[in-house]
Short mmCIF file of C-alpha atoms in Angstrom, two decimals:
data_model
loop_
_atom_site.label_atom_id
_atom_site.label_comp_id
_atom_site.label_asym_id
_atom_site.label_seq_id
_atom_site.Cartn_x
_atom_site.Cartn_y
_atom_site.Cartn_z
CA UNK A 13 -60.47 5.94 -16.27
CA UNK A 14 -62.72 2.85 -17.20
CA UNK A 15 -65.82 2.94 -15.61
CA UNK A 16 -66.86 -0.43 -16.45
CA UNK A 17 -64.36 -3.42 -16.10
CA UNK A 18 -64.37 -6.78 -17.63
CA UNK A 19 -60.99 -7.73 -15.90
CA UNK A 20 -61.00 -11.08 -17.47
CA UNK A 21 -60.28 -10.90 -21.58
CA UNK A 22 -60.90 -14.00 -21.97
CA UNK A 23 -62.64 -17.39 -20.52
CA UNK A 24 -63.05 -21.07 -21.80
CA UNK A 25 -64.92 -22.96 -20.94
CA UNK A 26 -66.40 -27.26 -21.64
CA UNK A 27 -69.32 -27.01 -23.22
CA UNK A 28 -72.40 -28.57 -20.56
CA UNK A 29 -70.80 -26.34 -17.87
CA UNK A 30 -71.28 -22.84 -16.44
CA UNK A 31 -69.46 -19.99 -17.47
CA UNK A 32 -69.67 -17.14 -15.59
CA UNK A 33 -68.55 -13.60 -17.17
CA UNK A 34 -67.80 -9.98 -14.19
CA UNK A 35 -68.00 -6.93 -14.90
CA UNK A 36 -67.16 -4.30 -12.58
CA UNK A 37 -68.03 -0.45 -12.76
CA UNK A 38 -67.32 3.01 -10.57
CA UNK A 39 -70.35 5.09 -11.34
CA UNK A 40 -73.15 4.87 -8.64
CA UNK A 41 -75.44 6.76 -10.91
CA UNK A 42 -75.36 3.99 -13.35
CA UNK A 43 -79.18 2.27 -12.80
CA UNK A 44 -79.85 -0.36 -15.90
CA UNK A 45 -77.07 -3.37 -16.61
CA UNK A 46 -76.79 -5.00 -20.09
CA UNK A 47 -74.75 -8.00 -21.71
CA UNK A 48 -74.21 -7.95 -25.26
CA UNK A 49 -72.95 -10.65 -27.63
CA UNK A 50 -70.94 -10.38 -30.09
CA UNK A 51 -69.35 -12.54 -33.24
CA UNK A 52 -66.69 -11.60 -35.88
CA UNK A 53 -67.64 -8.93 -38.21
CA UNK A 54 -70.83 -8.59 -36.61
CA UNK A 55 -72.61 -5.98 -34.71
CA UNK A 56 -73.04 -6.43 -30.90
CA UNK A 57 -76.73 -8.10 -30.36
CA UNK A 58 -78.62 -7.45 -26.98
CA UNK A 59 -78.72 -10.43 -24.52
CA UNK A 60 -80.15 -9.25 -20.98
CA UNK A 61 -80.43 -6.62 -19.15
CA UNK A 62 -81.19 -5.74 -15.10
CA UNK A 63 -82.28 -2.74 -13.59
CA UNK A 64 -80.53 -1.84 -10.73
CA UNK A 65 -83.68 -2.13 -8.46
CA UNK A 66 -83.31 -5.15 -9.24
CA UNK A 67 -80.59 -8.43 -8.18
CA UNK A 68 -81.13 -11.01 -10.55
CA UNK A 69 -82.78 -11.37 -14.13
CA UNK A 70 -83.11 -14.34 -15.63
CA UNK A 71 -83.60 -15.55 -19.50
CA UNK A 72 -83.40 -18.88 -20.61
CA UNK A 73 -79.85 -19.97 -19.98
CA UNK A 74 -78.79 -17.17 -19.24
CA UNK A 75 -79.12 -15.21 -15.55
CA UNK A 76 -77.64 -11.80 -14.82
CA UNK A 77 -76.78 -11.01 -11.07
CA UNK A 78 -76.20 -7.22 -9.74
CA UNK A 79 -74.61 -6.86 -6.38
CA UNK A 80 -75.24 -2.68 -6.15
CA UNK A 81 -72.74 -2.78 -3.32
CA UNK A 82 -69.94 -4.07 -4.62
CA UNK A 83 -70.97 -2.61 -8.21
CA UNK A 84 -70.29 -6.06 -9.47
CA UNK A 85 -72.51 -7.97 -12.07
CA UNK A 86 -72.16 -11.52 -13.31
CA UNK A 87 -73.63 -13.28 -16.28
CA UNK A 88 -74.24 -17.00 -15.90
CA UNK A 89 -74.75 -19.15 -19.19
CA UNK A 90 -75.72 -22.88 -18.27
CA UNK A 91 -75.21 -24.82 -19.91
CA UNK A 92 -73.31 -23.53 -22.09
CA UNK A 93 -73.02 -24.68 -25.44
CA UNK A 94 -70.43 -24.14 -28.70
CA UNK A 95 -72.35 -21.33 -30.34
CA UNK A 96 -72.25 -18.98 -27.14
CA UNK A 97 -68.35 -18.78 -27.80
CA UNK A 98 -67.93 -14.45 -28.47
CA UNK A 99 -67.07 -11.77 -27.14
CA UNK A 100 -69.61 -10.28 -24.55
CA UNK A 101 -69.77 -6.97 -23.78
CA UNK A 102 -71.25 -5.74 -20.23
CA UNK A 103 -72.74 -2.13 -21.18
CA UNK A 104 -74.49 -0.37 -17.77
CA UNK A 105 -76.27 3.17 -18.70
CA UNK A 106 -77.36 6.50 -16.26
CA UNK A 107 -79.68 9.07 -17.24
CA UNK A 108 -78.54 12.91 -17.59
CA UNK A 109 -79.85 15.57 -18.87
CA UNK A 110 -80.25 14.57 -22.55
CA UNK A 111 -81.25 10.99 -22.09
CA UNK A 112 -80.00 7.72 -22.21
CA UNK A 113 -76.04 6.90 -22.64
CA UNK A 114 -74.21 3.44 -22.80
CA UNK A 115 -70.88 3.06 -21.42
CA UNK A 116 -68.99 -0.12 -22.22
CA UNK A 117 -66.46 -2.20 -20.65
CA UNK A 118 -63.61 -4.02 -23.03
CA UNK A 119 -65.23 -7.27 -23.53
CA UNK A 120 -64.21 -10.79 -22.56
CA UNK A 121 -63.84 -13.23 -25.41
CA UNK A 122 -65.84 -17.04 -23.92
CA UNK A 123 -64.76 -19.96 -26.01
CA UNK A 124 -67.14 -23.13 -25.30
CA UNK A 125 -65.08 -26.08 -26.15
CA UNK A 126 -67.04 -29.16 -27.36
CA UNK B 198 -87.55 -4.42 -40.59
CA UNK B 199 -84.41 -4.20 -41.33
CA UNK B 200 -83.00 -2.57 -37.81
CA UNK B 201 -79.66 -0.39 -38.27
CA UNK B 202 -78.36 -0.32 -41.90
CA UNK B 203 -74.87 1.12 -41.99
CA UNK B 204 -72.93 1.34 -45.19
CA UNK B 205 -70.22 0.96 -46.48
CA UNK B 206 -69.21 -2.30 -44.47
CA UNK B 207 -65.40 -1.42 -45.08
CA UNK B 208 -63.49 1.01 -46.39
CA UNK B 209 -59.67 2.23 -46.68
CA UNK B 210 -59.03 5.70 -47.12
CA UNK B 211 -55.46 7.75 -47.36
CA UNK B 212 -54.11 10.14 -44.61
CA UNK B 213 -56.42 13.64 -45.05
CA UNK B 214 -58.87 12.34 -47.22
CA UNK B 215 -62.75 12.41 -45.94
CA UNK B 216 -65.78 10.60 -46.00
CA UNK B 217 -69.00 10.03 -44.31
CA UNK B 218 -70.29 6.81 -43.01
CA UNK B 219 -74.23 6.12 -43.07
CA UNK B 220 -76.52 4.86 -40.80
CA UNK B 221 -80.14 4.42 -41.02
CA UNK B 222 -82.37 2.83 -38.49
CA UNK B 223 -86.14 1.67 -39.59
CA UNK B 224 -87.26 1.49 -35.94
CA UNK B 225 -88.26 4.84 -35.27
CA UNK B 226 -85.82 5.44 -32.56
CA UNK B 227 -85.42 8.72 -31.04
CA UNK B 228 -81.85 8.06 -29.49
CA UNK B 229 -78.77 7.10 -32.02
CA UNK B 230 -75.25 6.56 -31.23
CA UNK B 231 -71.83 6.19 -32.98
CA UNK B 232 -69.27 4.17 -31.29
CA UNK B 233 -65.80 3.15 -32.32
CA UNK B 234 -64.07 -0.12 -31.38
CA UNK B 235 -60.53 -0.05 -31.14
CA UNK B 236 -58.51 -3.62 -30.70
CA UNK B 237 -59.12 -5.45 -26.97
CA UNK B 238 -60.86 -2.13 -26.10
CA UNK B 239 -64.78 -1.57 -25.68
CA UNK B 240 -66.97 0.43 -27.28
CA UNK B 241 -66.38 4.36 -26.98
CA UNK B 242 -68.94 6.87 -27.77
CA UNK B 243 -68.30 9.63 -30.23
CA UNK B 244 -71.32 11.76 -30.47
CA UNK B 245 -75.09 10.83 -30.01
CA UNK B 246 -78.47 12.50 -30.86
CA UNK B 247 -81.56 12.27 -28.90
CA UNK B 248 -83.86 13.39 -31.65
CA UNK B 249 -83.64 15.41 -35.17
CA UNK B 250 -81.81 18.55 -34.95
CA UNK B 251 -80.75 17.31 -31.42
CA UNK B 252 -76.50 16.04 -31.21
CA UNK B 253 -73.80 16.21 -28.24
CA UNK B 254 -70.45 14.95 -28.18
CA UNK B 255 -69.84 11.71 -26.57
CA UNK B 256 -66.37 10.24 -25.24
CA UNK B 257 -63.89 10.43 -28.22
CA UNK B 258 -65.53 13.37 -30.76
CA UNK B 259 -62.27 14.42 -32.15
CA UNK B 260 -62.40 14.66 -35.46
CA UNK B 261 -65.43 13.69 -35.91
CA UNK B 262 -68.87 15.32 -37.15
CA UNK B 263 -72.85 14.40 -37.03
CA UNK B 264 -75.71 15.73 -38.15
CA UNK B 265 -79.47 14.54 -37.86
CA UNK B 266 -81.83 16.03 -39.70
CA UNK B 267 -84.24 13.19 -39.87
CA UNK B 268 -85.18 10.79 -37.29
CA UNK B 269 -83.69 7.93 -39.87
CA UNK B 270 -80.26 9.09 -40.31
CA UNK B 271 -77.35 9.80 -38.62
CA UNK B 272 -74.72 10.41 -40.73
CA UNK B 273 -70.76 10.41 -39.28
CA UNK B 274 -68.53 12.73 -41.47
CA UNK B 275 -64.73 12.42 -40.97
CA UNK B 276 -62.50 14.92 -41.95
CA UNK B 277 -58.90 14.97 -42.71
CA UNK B 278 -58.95 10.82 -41.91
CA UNK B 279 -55.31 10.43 -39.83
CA UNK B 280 -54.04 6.90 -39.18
CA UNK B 281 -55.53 7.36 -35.30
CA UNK B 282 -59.14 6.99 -36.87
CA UNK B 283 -58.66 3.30 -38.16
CA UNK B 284 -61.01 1.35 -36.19
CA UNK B 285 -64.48 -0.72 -36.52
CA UNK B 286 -67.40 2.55 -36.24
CA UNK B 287 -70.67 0.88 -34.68
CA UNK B 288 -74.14 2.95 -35.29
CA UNK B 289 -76.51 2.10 -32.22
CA UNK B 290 -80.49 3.30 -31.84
CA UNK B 291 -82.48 2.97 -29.15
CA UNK B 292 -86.22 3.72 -28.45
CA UNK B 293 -86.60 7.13 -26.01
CA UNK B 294 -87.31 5.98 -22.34
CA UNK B 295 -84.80 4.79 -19.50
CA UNK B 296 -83.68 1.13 -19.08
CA UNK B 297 -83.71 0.22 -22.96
CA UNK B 298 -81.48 -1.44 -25.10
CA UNK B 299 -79.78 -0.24 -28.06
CA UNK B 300 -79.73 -1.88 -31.21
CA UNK B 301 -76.32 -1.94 -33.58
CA UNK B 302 -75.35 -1.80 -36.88
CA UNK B 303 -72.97 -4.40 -38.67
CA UNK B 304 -70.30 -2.06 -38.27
CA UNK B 305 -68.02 -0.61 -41.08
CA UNK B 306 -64.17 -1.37 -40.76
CA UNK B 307 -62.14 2.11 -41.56
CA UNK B 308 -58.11 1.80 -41.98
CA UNK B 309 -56.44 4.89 -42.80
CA UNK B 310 -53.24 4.51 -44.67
#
């Protein structure tokens, strides 16, 4: 039982134009959103994050959007460029009784085509 | 500051043997993770510590062990290695405190044969 989706494994895209990575997820209790990069035989590196009081973050080229009720979060890269082609992970994390916990979807793989 | 150090970056070991993968964060992190990441899947938590002396199974623990008995370390032992363990084993920190982000390791690359 996934609770966070990425429903799409994988995406190209022309580099210049927008490429937009979902993520879906079940658990209400869920309240902070985060995209992670990552490359071959790397570790994942952080990229953004969005609390969930919150409906759209923005970094640079890259802008997060949370729609609470649908549970649905997009990232938006524009433009996008060569070297943003990886796999990105959408992680989304809920407090309990010992602290902080990451659950992550599957991952879709974005190749930017020059 | 070298973040999350994990060693050894691969390794192959034979059906029963055991070993212990290492991971050391420089960050002062309360929180540390291990994850393992099988092929097309995501990340899935196998135990976690929220401070020294502090551990709790996470998604997959099964055959698995931790121990943290410095804020620095968190050691992953696996015992009696079976061909269902070969995967890529993450080591995550992250600072104490909601809404943060954790911070990964390089990963180490584990086939059992």
């Amino acid at each position: 039982d996934q609770q966070v989706k990425q429903n799409s494994p994988s995406l190209s895209v022309q580099e210049g134009r927008i490429s937009i990575l979902n993520c879906d997820y079940t658990n209400s209790m869920f309240d902070y959103f985060l995209w992670y990069k990552k490359y071959p035989a790397e570790g994942p590196t952080f990229l953004i994050s969005i609390s969930s009081i919150k409906d759209k973050n923005e970094d640079g080229r890259f802008t997060v959007f949370l729609n609470k009720s649908a549970k649905h979060l997009s990232l938006h890269i524009v433009p996008s460029q060569p070297g943003d082609s990886a796999v990105y992970f959408c992680a989304a994390s809920a407090w309990d009784n010992y602290g902080q916990n990451f659950v992550f979807g599957p991952g879709t793989r974005l190749s930017v085509l020059p | 500051n070298a973040g999350v150090t994990q060693t050894p970056k691969f390794r192959i070991l034979k059906i029963g043997q055991s070993m212990t993968l290492q991971c050391t964060q420089d960050m002062n992190h309360n929180y540390m993770y291990w994850y393992r990441q099988d092929p097309g899947m995501g990340l899935k938590l196998i135990y976690y510590s929220v401070g020294a002396g502090i551990t709790d199974k996470g998604e997959v623990p099964n055959g698995y062990n931790v121990s943290r008995s410095t804020t620095e370390d968190f050691p992953l032992r696996l015992e009696l290695a079976a061909p269902s363990q070969t995967s890529v084993y993450f080591c995550a920190s992250s600072y104490k405190g909601r809404g943060t982000e954790a911070f990964f390791g390089q990963g180490t690359r584990l086939t059992v044969v």
